[in-house]
Amino acid sequence: MSEHPVLPPESTDNESVAARLAREAKRQVAQGNLKKKKLVYLELNGCSGNIISLLNGSNPDFEYMITSMVDLLYSNSLMAAEGEQAVQRLFDLAAGDEEFILAVEGAVALKNNGMYHLVGKIGDRPVTGLEMAELLGKKATHVISVGACSVDGGPSAARPNLSQSVGLQGVLDRHIIKLPGCPVNPDWFLGTLAHLLMFGEPKLDDMNRPLMFYSTLIHDRCPRRPFFDQGIFAEKLGEPYCLFKVGCRGPVTRTDCPTRKWNDHVNWPIGASTCIGCAQFGFPDRMAPFISYDTTKE
Amino acid sequence: MADMVTIQRQMDLTFAEINYLIRLMYATEDEHTKNLTLNQMWNKIAHLQFLNQLLVAASFQQGQAAIPLQNSPQTMLPDSTNAPTANNQMEFTREQLAQFTGMNGQPAYVAVNGVVYDVTNNAAWSVATHFGLSAGRDLTQEFASCHTGQQWILDTLVPVGRLIA
């Protein structure tokens, strides 16, 4: 036997890659090469959709994340502590020397000095999301913007934007890894986190999105693509042809949705309806209309 | 035009040869023959690529708007070739341009730097809208603010005329 036996190529489908990453992480942790890092998951002005999506993750799943990948120090939806005790944890982090990765979901509301979105209270003093985003954002080793709202305002900043919401970058002058999507696919977040833990920052495109998840134009891998090439278009939803004429945003949106899919890799938006461009900057206002029957002729 | 026919015939021939080589790959067990076949396939594909470039170049020379973009999906659609696009010297005023909104069965036209382009079947213009912009307008400034130095984008569009005043 030679020292480096030639092995058959490893499977490159999404689940195998995710499983291999998770297995490697586990091995590295067991060997002590890899120390568990701390994660703070801050929810700002949004709908908590990304955390719901995260709970739907598999290979690795959420349980694996909090037991084997990171110490989840704070997540207002999921932690046991509540009230002032929980908020105090954030201030301790901001004041102390602990290293942590900061994941931020939701937009930062600027109106009335941030009073349109509160994280909690210390005594009688309301603590705004704006204050926390700035405090923790400066301190974290890495910052990940999770979801459309955090990336560039998303639905929270959609017209008429009553809370004057902006993306995290709007209040934080530092390098941020951006994971657009409404919501973010659990694999995109967990994969980015795993990469951060094991190999450091993943390769990013010029808009700071990880290339491993956001490099493919949906249109290029769409199963309905042959219909586009032949000029065969659906006139209403439910027809199995290209949805370009009713408002599909696949041609302007970059994600691996066509191959990764959602809900344990079962189905995805174009499996049933149009892509609404939820992972593109400017969503939702600039992706409108999502559906239109008032179309061009072919 | 004779050139194009020759190129097409060469391409068909090469496709047939590649198909034959693929079948040969399946049939043969011999490692050496396999490598040889693979090498031949490589050459054939390189040849195909060359023919393809030749085809594009040839059709550009003939000044035909529809053929150079043959591998681009948008021109394969019947519309872009036989709509009023054939004559790209048509002149549009802003009012006339405003009618081509892509709604009610109208084609979708936009103007950039004085040239009117047809984006009816352009993939990035689903339902005649593009990042919140709608068709039927002069989008010179919008183009400049987002696609500075990306002239190639305009080169892939089908010009239909000029914008006057």
CSV table of C-alpha atoms in Angstrom, one decimal:
chain,number,residue,atom,x,y,z
A,1,MET,CA,0.0,0.0,0.0
A,2,SER,CA,1.3,3.4,-0.9
A,3,GLU,CA,1.2,6.1,1.7
A,4,HIS,CA,-1.5,8.1,-0.2
A,5,PRO,CA,-4.0,5.6,-1.6
A,6,VAL,CA,-5.9,6.8,-4.6
A,7,LEU,CA,-9.5,7.1,-3.5
A,8,PRO,CA,-12.6,7.3,-5.7
A,9,PRO,CA,-13.9,10.9,-6.0
A,10,GLU,CA,-16.0,12.0,-3.1
A,11,SER,CA,-19.6,12.8,-3.8
A,12,THR,CA,-20.1,16.5,-4.3
A,13,ASP,CA,-23.9,16.8,-3.8
A,14,ASN,CA,-24.9,19.4,-1.2
A,15,GLU,CA,-25.8,17.0,1.6
A,16,SER,CA,-22.5,15.1,1.3
A,17,VAL,CA,-20.5,18.3,1.3
A,18,ALA,CA,-22.4,19.6,4.4
A,19,ALA,CA,-22.0,16.2,6.1
A,20,ARG,CA,-18.3,16.1,5.3
A,21,LEU,CA,-17.8,19.7,6.7
A,22,ALA,CA,-19.7,18.7,9.9
A,23,ARG,CA,-17.7,15.5,10.3
A,24,GLU,CA,-14.4,17.3,9.8
A,25,ALA,CA,-15.4,20.0,12.4
A,26,LYS,CA,-16.3,17.3,14.9
A,27,ARG,CA,-12.9,15.6,14.4
A,28,GLN,CA,-11.0,18.8,14.8
A,29,VAL,CA,-12.9,19.7,18.0
A,30,ALA,CA,-12.2,16.2,19.4
A,31,GLN,CA,-8.5,16.6,18.6
A,32,GLY,CA,-8.4,19.9,20.3
A,33,ASN,CA,-7.3,21.8,17.2
A,34,LEU,CA,-10.4,23.7,17.1
A,35,LYS,CA,-11.9,25.5,20.0
A,36,LYS,CA,-15.6,26.2,20.2
A,37,LYS,CA,-16.2,29.8,19.5
A,38,LYS,CA,-18.9,32.0,21.0
A,39,LEU,CA,-21.8,33.1,18.9
A,40,VAL,CA,-24.2,36.0,19.6
A,41,TYR,CA,-27.3,36.0,17.6
A,42,LEU,CA,-28.9,39.4,17.7
A,43,GLU,CA,-32.4,39.9,16.4
A,44,LEU,CA,-33.2,43.4,15.3
A,45,ASN,CA,-36.1,44.9,13.3
A,46,GLY,CA,-37.5,41.9,11.4
A,47,CYS,CA,-39.8,39.0,11.6
A,48,SER,CA,-37.6,36.3,13.2
A,49,GLY,CA,-37.9,34.4,9.9
A,50,ASN,CA,-34.2,33.6,9.7
A,51,ILE,CA,-34.2,32.0,13.1
A,52,ILE,CA,-37.2,29.9,12.2
A,53,SER,CA,-35.4,28.9,9.0
A,54,LEU,CA,-32.3,28.1,10.9
A,55,LEU,CA,-34.3,25.7,13.2
A,56,ASN,CA,-35.2,23.9,10.0
A,57,GLY,CA,-31.6,23.1,9.2
A,58,SER,CA,-30.3,19.6,8.6
A,59,ASN,CA,-26.9,18.2,8.2
A,60,PRO,CA,-25.9,19.9,10.4
A,61,ASP,CA,-29.0,20.8,12.3
A,62,PHE,CA,-29.6,23.5,15.0
A,63,GLU,CA,-29.0,21.1,17.9
A,64,TYR,CA,-25.6,20.1,16.4
A,65,MET,CA,-24.8,23.8,16.0
A,66,ILE,CA,-25.3,24.7,19.7
A,67,THR,CA,-23.8,21.5,21.1
A,68,SER,CA,-20.8,20.9,18.8
A,69,MET,CA,-20.0,24.0,16.8
A,70,VAL,CA,-20.4,27.1,19.0
A,71,ASP,CA,-21.5,28.3,22.4
A,72,LEU,CA,-24.6,30.3,21.7
A,73,LEU,CA,-24.3,33.1,24.2
A,74,TYR,CA,-27.4,35.1,23.2
A,75,SER,CA,-30.4,34.6,21.1
A,76,ASN,CA,-33.5,36.3,22.4
A,77,SER,CA,-35.8,33.7,20.7
A,78,LEU,CA,-34.0,30.7,22.0
A,79,MET,CA,-32.1,31.4,25.2
A,80,ALA,CA,-33.4,30.4,28.7
A,81,ALA,CA,-32.6,33.7,30.3
A,82,GLU,CA,-35.0,36.6,29.9
A,83,GLY,CA,-35.6,40.2,30.8
A,84,GLU,CA,-32.8,42.2,32.3
A,85,GLN,CA,-30.7,39.1,33.0
A,86,ALA,CA,-30.5,38.5,29.2
A,87,VAL,CA,-29.8,42.1,28.3
A,88,GLN,CA,-27.1,42.3,30.9
A,89,ARG,CA,-25.4,39.4,29.1
A,90,LEU,CA,-25.0,41.7,26.0
A,91,PHE,CA,-23.6,44.5,28.0
A,92,ASP,CA,-21.1,42.2,29.7
A,93,LEU,CA,-20.0,41.0,26.3
A,94,ALA,CA,-19.6,44.6,25.1
A,95,ALA,CA,-17.5,45.5,28.1
A,96,GLY,CA,-15.5,42.3,28.5
A,97,ASP,CA,-12.7,40.6,26.7
A,98,GLU,CA,-14.6,37.6,25.4
A,99,GLU,CA,-14.2,36.9,21.7
A,100,PHE,CA,-17.3,36.2,19.8
A,101,ILE,CA,-18.9,36.0,16.4
A,102,LEU,CA,-21.8,38.2,15.9
A,103,ALA,CA,-24.7,37.2,13.7
A,104,VAL,CA,-27.3,39.9,13.1
A,105,GLU,CA,-30.8,39.3,11.8
A,106,GLY,CA,-33.2,42.2,11.0
A,107,ALA,CA,-32.6,45.8,10.1
A,108,VAL,CA,-31.5,48.6,12.3
A,109,ALA,CA,-34.3,51.1,12.9
A,110,LEU,CA,-32.9,54.7,13.1
A,111,LYS,CA,-36.0,56.7,13.7
A,112,ASN,CA,-36.1,58.6,17.1
A,113,ASN,CA,-32.6,57.4,17.8
A,114,GLY,CA,-33.5,53.8,17.4
A,115,MET,CA,-36.7,53.8,19.6
A,116,TYR,CA,-38.7,52.0,17.0
A,117,HIS,CA,-36.9,48.8,17.8
A,118,LEU,CA,-36.0,47.8,21.4
A,119,VAL,CA,-33.9,44.8,22.4
A,120,GLY,CA,-34.9,45.1,26.1
A,121,LYS,CA,-34.6,47.2,29.2
A,122,ILE,CA,-32.0,47.8,31.8
A,123,GLY,CA,-33.9,49.1,34.8
A,124,ASP,CA,-36.2,51.7,33.2
A,125,ARG,CA,-33.9,52.5,30.4
A,126,PRO,CA,-34.9,51.1,27.1
A,127,VAL,CA,-32.1,49.5,25.1
A,128,THR,CA,-32.4,50.0,21.4
A,129,GLY,CA,-31.3,47.7,18.6
A,130,LEU,CA,-29.3,50.5,17.2
A,131,GLU,CA,-27.2,50.8,20.4
A,132,MET,CA,-26.6,47.1,20.6
A,133,ALA,CA,-25.7,46.8,16.9
A,134,GLU,CA,-23.1,49.5,17.3
A,135,LEU,CA,-21.7,48.2,20.7
A,136,LEU,CA,-21.4,44.6,19.7
A,137,GLY,CA,-20.6,45.2,16.1
A,138,LYS,CA,-17.4,47.0,17.0
A,139,LYS,CA,-16.4,44.3,19.4
A,140,ALA,CA,-17.0,41.0,17.5
A,141,THR,CA,-14.3,39.1,15.7
A,142,HIS,CA,-16.6,38.5,12.8
A,143,VAL,CA,-19.9,40.0,11.9
A,144,ILE,CA,-22.4,38.1,9.7
A,145,SER,CA,-25.5,39.8,8.4
A,146,VAL,CA,-28.2,37.1,8.3
A,147,GLY,CA,-31.1,37.8,5.9
A,148,ALA,CA,-32.4,40.5,3.6
A,149,CYS,CA,-33.2,43.0,6.4
A,150,SER,CA,-29.8,42.9,8.0
A,151,VAL,CA,-28.0,43.0,4.6
A,152,ASP,CA,-29.7,46.1,3.2
A,153,GLY,CA,-32.9,46.8,5.0
A,154,GLY,CA,-35.0,44.3,3.2
A,155,PRO,CA,-38.8,44.2,3.9
A,156,SER,CA,-38.2,46.3,7.1
A,157,ALA,CA,-36.9,49.1,5.0
A,158,ALA,CA,-39.5,48.7,2.2
A,159,ARG,CA,-41.6,51.7,1.2
A,160,PRO,CA,-42.7,53.8,3.1
A,161,ASN,CA,-40.1,52.6,5.7
A,162,LEU,CA,-41.8,54.2,8.7
A,163,SER,CA,-39.1,53.1,11.2
A,164,GLN,CA,-36.3,54.5,8.9
A,165,SER,CA,-34.6,51.1,8.9
A,166,VAL,CA,-31.3,50.5,7.2
A,167,GLY,CA,-29.0,47.4,6.9
A,168,LEU,CA,-26.4,46.7,9.4
A,169,GLN,CA,-23.7,48.2,7.2
A,170,GLY,CA,-25.5,51.5,7.5
A,171,VAL,CA,-24.5,51.8,11.1
A,172,LEU,CA,-21.3,49.7,11.2
A,173,ASP,CA,-18.2,50.8,9.4
A,174,ARG,CA,-16.4,47.4,9.3
A,175,HIS,CA,-16.2,44.3,7.2
A,176,ILE,CA,-19.4,42.3,7.3
A,177,ILE,CA,-20.1,38.9,5.7
A,178,LYS,CA,-23.5,39.3,4.0
A,179,LEU,CA,-26.0,36.5,3.6
A,180,PRO,CA,-29.0,37.9,1.8
A,181,GLY,CA,-32.2,35.9,1.6
A,182,CYS,CA,-35.7,36.2,3.0
A,183,PRO,CA,-35.2,34.0,4.8
A,184,VAL,CA,-31.6,32.7,4.6
A,185,ASN,CA,-31.4,29.0,3.8
A,186,PRO,CA,-30.1,27.2,7.0
A,187,ASP,CA,-27.3,25.8,5.0
A,188,TRP,CA,-26.0,29.2,4.0
A,189,PHE,CA,-25.8,30.3,7.6
A,190,LEU,CA,-24.5,27.1,9.0
A,191,GLY,CA,-22.1,26.5,6.2
A,192,THR,CA,-20.6,30.0,6.5
A,193,LEU,CA,-20.4,29.6,10.3
A,194,ALA,CA,-18.6,26.2,9.9
A,195,HIS,CA,-16.2,27.7,7.4
A,196,LEU,CA,-15.4,30.5,9.7
A,197,LEU,CA,-14.7,28.1,12.5
A,198,MET,CA,-12.5,25.7,10.5
A,199,PHE,CA,-10.9,27.7,7.8
A,200,GLY,CA,-11.6,31.3,8.6
A,201,GLU,CA,-13.5,33.6,6.3
A,202,PRO,CA,-14.9,32.0,3.2
A,203,LYS,CA,-14.2,33.5,-0.2
A,204,LEU,CA,-16.5,36.4,-0.8
A,205,ASP,CA,-17.7,38.2,-4.0
A,206,ASP,CA,-17.4,41.9,-4.4
A,207,MET,CA,-20.6,42.4,-2.4
A,208,ASN,CA,-19.3,40.3,0.5
A,209,ARG,CA,-21.5,37.3,-0.2
A,210,PRO,CA,-19.9,33.8,0.3
A,211,LEU,CA,-19.1,32.5,-3.2
A,212,MET,CA,-19.8,29.0,-2.2
A,213,PHE,CA,-23.5,29.7,-1.9
A,214,TYR,CA,-24.2,32.9,-3.9
A,215,SER,CA,-22.2,32.5,-7.1
A,216,THR,CA,-24.8,30.8,-9.3
A,217,LEU,CA,-27.4,32.7,-11.2
A,218,ILE,CA,-30.7,30.9,-10.6
A,219,HIS,CA,-31.6,31.2,-14.2
A,220,ASP,CA,-28.4,29.3,-15.3
A,221,ARG,CA,-29.3,26.2,-13.3
A,222,CYS,CA,-33.1,26.4,-13.5
A,223,PRO,CA,-34.9,23.2,-14.4
A,224,ARG,CA,-37.3,25.4,-16.5
A,225,ARG,CA,-34.4,27.0,-18.4
A,226,PRO,CA,-34.9,24.9,-21.7
A,227,PHE,CA,-38.3,26.5,-22.0
A,228,PHE,CA,-36.8,30.0,-21.8
A,229,ASP,CA,-34.3,29.1,-24.5
A,230,GLN,CA,-37.1,27.9,-26.7
A,231,GLY,CA,-39.3,30.8,-25.9
A,232,ILE,CA,-42.0,28.8,-24.3
A,233,PHE,CA,-43.5,30.8,-21.5
A,234,ALA,CA,-46.1,30.1,-18.8
A,235,GLU,CA,-49.0,32.5,-19.0
A,236,LYS,CA,-50.2,31.7,-15.5
A,237,LEU,CA,-48.8,30.0,-12.4
A,238,GLY,CA,-49.1,26.3,-12.4
A,239,GLU,CA,-48.0,25.8,-16.0
A,240,PRO,CA,-44.7,23.9,-16.1
A,241,TYR,CA,-42.9,26.3,-18.5
A,242,CYS,CA,-40.6,29.3,-18.0
A,243,LEU,CA,-42.1,31.9,-15.6
A,244,PHE,CA,-40.2,34.8,-17.1
A,245,LYS,CA,-43.4,36.4,-18.5
A,246,VAL,CA,-45.2,36.4,-15.2
A,247,GLY,CA,-42.4,38.0,-13.1
A,248,CYS,CA,-39.7,35.5,-12.3
A,249,ARG,CA,-36.6,37.1,-10.8
A,250,GLY,CA,-34.4,34.0,-11.2
A,251,PRO,CA,-32.4,35.8,-14.0
A,252,VAL,CA,-31.2,38.5,-11.6
A,253,THR,CA,-30.7,36.5,-8.4
A,254,ARG,CA,-27.6,34.6,-7.4
A,255,THR,CA,-28.1,31.6,-5.1
A,256,ASP,CA,-27.7,27.9,-5.2
A,257,CYS,CA,-31.5,27.4,-4.7
A,258,PRO,CA,-32.0,25.3,-7.9
A,259,THR,CA,-29.6,22.6,-6.6
A,260,ARG,CA,-29.8,23.0,-2.8
A,261,LYS,CA,-33.5,23.6,-2.5
A,262,TRP,CA,-35.3,24.1,0.8
A,263,ASN,CA,-37.1,22.3,3.6
A,264,ASP,CA,-34.6,19.5,3.8
A,265,HIS,CA,-33.8,19.9,0.1
A,266,VAL,CA,-37.3,19.0,-1.0
A,267,ASN,CA,-38.6,21.9,-3.0
A,268,TRP,CA,-38.0,25.5,-3.8
A,269,PRO,CA,-39.9,28.6,-5.0
A,270,ILE,CA,-39.7,27.9,-8.7
A,271,GLY,CA,-40.9,24.4,-8.0
A,272,ALA,CA,-44.3,25.9,-7.5
A,273,SER,CA,-44.3,29.6,-8.4
A,274,THR,CA,-41.9,32.4,-9.5
A,275,CYS,CA,-38.7,33.4,-7.8
A,276,ILE,CA,-39.3,36.8,-6.1
A,277,GLY,CA,-35.6,37.7,-5.9
A,278,CYS,CA,-35.5,37.5,-2.1
A,279,ALA,CA,-31.8,37.0,-2.0
A,280,GLN,CA,-31.0,40.0,-4.3
A,281,PHE,CA,-30.0,43.4,-3.0
A,282,GLY,CA,-33.0,45.8,-3.1
A,283,PHE,CA,-35.6,43.2,-2.2
A,284,PRO,CA,-38.5,43.6,-2.0
A,285,ASP,CA,-39.2,47.1,-3.6
A,286,ARG,CA,-36.8,46.6,-6.5
A,287,MET,CA,-37.9,43.1,-7.2
A,288,ALA,CA,-41.6,44.1,-7.6
A,289,PRO,CA,-43.9,43.1,-9.2
A,290,PHE,CA,-43.6,39.5,-7.9
A,291,ILE,CA,-46.4,38.4,-10.2
A,292,SER,CA,-47.9,40.1,-13.2
A,293,TYR,CA,-50.4,39.0,-15.8
A,294,ASP,CA,-50.1,42.2,-17.8
A,295,THR,CA,-47.3,40.9,-19.9
A,296,THR,CA,-45.3,41.6,-23.0
A,297,LYS,CA,-46.1,39.6,-26.1
A,298,GLU,CA,-43.8,36.8,-27.0
B,1,MET,CA,-23.3,33.4,-46.9
B,2,ALA,CA,-21.5,30.4,-48.5
B,3,ASP,CA,-19.0,30.6,-45.7
B,4,MET,CA,-21.7,30.2,-43.1
B,5,VAL,CA,-23.1,27.1,-44.9
B,6,THR,CA,-19.6,25.5,-44.9
B,7,ILE,CA,-19.1,26.2,-41.3
B,8,GLN,CA,-22.5,24.8,-40.4
B,9,ARG,CA,-21.7,21.6,-42.4
B,10,GLN,CA,-18.3,21.3,-40.6
B,11,MET,CA,-20.0,21.7,-37.3
B,12,ASP,CA,-22.6,18.9,-38.1
B,13,LEU,CA,-19.7,16.7,-39.1
B,14,THR,CA,-17.8,17.4,-36.0
B,15,PHE,CA,-20.8,16.6,-33.8
B,16,ALA,CA,-21.2,13.3,-35.6
B,17,GLU,CA,-17.6,12.5,-35.0
B,18,ILE,CA,-17.9,13.3,-31.3
B,19,ASN,CA,-20.9,11.1,-31.0
B,20,TYR,CA,-19.0,8.3,-32.6
B,21,LEU,CA,-16.1,8.8,-30.2
B,22,ILE,CA,-18.4,8.7,-27.2
B,23,ARG,CA,-19.8,5.4,-28.4
B,24,LEU,CA,-16.3,4.1,-28.8
B,25,MET,CA,-15.4,5.2,-25.3
B,26,TYR,CA,-18.2,3.0,-24.0
B,27,ALA,CA,-17.3,0.0,-26.1
B,28,THR,CA,-13.5,-0.2,-25.5
B,29,GLU,CA,-11.9,-1.7,-22.5
B,30,ASP,CA,-8.3,-0.9,-23.5
B,31,GLU,CA,-6.8,1.9,-21.5
B,32,HIS,CA,-4.6,3.1,-24.3
B,33,THR,CA,-7.4,3.4,-26.8
B,34,LYS,CA,-9.5,5.2,-24.2
B,35,ASN,CA,-6.8,7.8,-23.7
B,36,LEU,CA,-6.4,8.2,-27.4
B,37,THR,CA,-10.1,8.6,-27.9
B,38,LEU,CA,-10.2,11.2,-25.1
B,39,ASN,CA,-7.5,13.1,-26.8
B,40,GLN,CA,-9.3,13.0,-30.1
B,41,MET,CA,-12.4,14.2,-28.4
B,42,TRP,CA,-10.5,17.1,-26.9
B,43,ASN,CA,-9.3,18.1,-30.4
B,44,LYS,CA,-12.8,17.8,-31.9
B,45,ILE,CA,-14.2,20.1,-29.2
B,46,ALA,CA,-11.4,22.6,-29.7
B,47,HIS,CA,-12.3,22.5,-33.4
B,48,LEU,CA,-16.0,23.1,-32.6
B,49,GLN,CA,-15.1,26.0,-30.4
B,50,PHE,CA,-13.1,27.5,-33.3
B,51,LEU,CA,-16.0,27.0,-35.8
B,52,ASN,CA,-18.4,28.6,-33.4
B,53,GLN,CA,-16.2,31.7,-33.1
B,54,LEU,CA,-15.8,31.7,-36.8
B,55,LEU,CA,-19.6,31.6,-37.2
B,56,VAL,CA,-20.0,34.6,-34.8
B,57,ALA,CA,-17.3,36.6,-36.6
B,58,ALA,CA,-18.8,35.8,-40.0
B,59,SER,CA,-22.2,36.9,-39.1
B,60,PHE,CA,-21.0,40.1,-37.5
B,61,GLN,CA,-19.3,40.9,-40.8
B,62,GLN,CA,-22.5,40.5,-42.6
B,63,GLY,CA,-24.0,43.1,-40.3
B,64,GLN,CA,-26.9,41.0,-39.3
B,65,ALA,CA,-28.3,42.0,-35.9
B,66,ALA,CA,-30.0,38.7,-35.3
B,67,ILE,CA,-27.4,36.1,-36.1
B,68,PRO,CA,-24.3,37.2,-34.1
B,69,LEU,CA,-26.0,36.4,-30.8
B,70,GLN,CA,-27.2,33.0,-31.9
B,71,ASN,CA,-25.9,31.3,-28.7
B,72,SER,CA,-27.6,33.9,-26.6
B,73,PRO,CA,-31.1,32.7,-25.7
B,74,GLN,CA,-32.9,36.0,-26.2
B,75,THR,CA,-32.3,36.1,-29.9
B,76,MET,CA,-33.4,32.5,-30.4
B,77,LEU,CA,-36.9,33.7,-29.6
B,78,PRO,CA,-39.0,34.3,-32.6
B,79,ASP,CA,-39.9,37.8,-31.5
B,80,SER,CA,-36.6,39.6,-31.5
B,81,THR,CA,-35.9,38.7,-35.1
B,82,ASN,CA,-39.1,39.5,-36.9
B,83,ALA,CA,-40.6,42.4,-34.8
B,84,PRO,CA,-40.0,45.9,-36.0
B,85,THR,CA,-36.4,45.3,-35.0
B,86,ALA,CA,-35.1,44.6,-38.5
B,87,ASN,CA,-34.8,48.3,-39.1
B,88,ASN,CA,-32.6,49.8,-36.4
B,89,GLN,CA,-32.8,53.2,-38.0
B,90,MET,CA,-36.3,53.8,-36.6
B,91,GLU,CA,-36.6,57.0,-34.8
B,92,PHE,CA,-38.4,57.4,-31.5
B,93,THR,CA,-39.5,60.5,-29.6
B,94,ARG,CA,-39.8,60.2,-25.8
B,95,GLU,CA,-43.6,60.1,-26.2
B,96,GLN,CA,-43.4,57.2,-28.7
B,97,LEU,CA,-40.9,55.4,-26.6
B,98,ALA,CA,-43.3,55.7,-23.6
B,99,GLN,CA,-45.8,53.4,-25.4
B,100,PHE,CA,-43.4,50.4,-25.3
B,101,THR,CA,-43.9,49.6,-21.7
B,102,GLY,CA,-44.1,45.8,-22.1
B,103,MET,CA,-47.6,45.8,-20.9
B,104,ASN,CA,-50.9,45.0,-22.7
B,105,GLY,CA,-48.9,42.8,-25.1
B,106,GLN,CA,-46.6,45.7,-26.2
B,107,PRO,CA,-42.9,45.0,-26.6
B,108,ALA,CA,-40.6,46.5,-24.0
B,109,TYR,CA,-38.1,49.2,-25.2
B,110,VAL,CA,-35.6,51.2,-23.2
B,111,ALA,CA,-33.2,53.9,-24.4
B,112,VAL,CA,-29.6,54.2,-23.3
B,113,ASN,CA,-27.2,56.8,-24.7
B,114,GLY,CA,-29.6,57.7,-27.5
B,115,VAL,CA,-30.1,54.1,-28.7
B,116,VAL,CA,-33.4,52.3,-28.3
B,117,TYR,CA,-33.1,48.6,-27.3
B,118,ASP,CA,-35.6,45.8,-27.2
B,119,VAL,CA,-35.7,44.1,-23.8
B,120,THR,CA,-38.9,42.3,-24.3
B,121,ASN,CA,-37.3,38.9,-24.0
B,122,ASN,CA,-34.2,39.9,-22.0
B,123,ALA,CA,-33.9,37.6,-19.0
B,124,ALA,CA,-33.1,40.4,-16.6
B,125,TRP,CA,-36.3,42.2,-17.6
B,126,SER,CA,-39.0,39.9,-16.3
B,127,VAL,CA,-42.4,41.5,-16.8
B,128,ALA,CA,-40.6,44.5,-18.4
B,129,THR,CA,-39.2,45.6,-15.0
B,130,HIS,CA,-35.6,45.6,-13.9
B,131,PHE,CA,-34.7,46.4,-10.3
B,132,GLY,CA,-37.6,48.7,-9.9
B,133,LEU,CA,-37.2,50.4,-13.3
B,134,SER,CA,-39.9,50.0,-15.9
B,135,ALA,CA,-39.6,49.9,-19.7
B,136,GLY,CA,-40.6,52.7,-22.1
B,137,ARG,CA,-38.1,55.2,-20.7
B,138,ASP,CA,-34.7,56.7,-21.3
B,139,LEU,CA,-32.5,55.0,-18.7
B,140,THR,CA,-29.2,56.5,-19.6
B,141,GLN,CA,-28.5,57.8,-16.1
B,142,GLU,CA,-29.7,54.7,-14.4
B,143,PHE,CA,-27.5,52.6,-16.6
B,144,ALA,CA,-24.5,54.8,-15.9
B,145,SER,CA,-25.1,54.7,-12.1
B,146,CYS,CA,-25.2,50.9,-12.0
B,147,HIS,CA,-23.3,49.6,-15.0
B,148,THR,CA,-20.4,52.0,-15.4
B,149,GLY,CA,-17.9,50.7,-17.9
B,150,GLN,CA,-20.1,47.7,-18.7
B,151,GLN,CA,-20.6,48.4,-22.4
B,152,TRP,CA,-20.8,44.7,-23.1
B,153,ILE,CA,-24.3,44.7,-21.6
B,154,LEU,CA,-25.5,47.0,-24.3
B,155,ASP,CA,-23.8,44.9,-26.9
B,156,THR,CA,-25.9,41.9,-26.0
B,157,LEU,CA,-29.2,43.9,-26.4
B,158,VAL,CA,-31.1,44.2,-29.7
B,159,PRO,CA,-31.1,47.7,-31.0
B,160,VAL,CA,-34.3,48.9,-32.6
B,161,GLY,CA,-33.7,52.5,-33.3
B,162,ARG,CA,-32.6,55.9,-32.1
B,163,LEU,CA,-34.1,58.3,-29.6
B,164,ILE,CA,-34.6,61.7,-31.0
B,165,ALA,CA,-35.1,64.6,-28.6
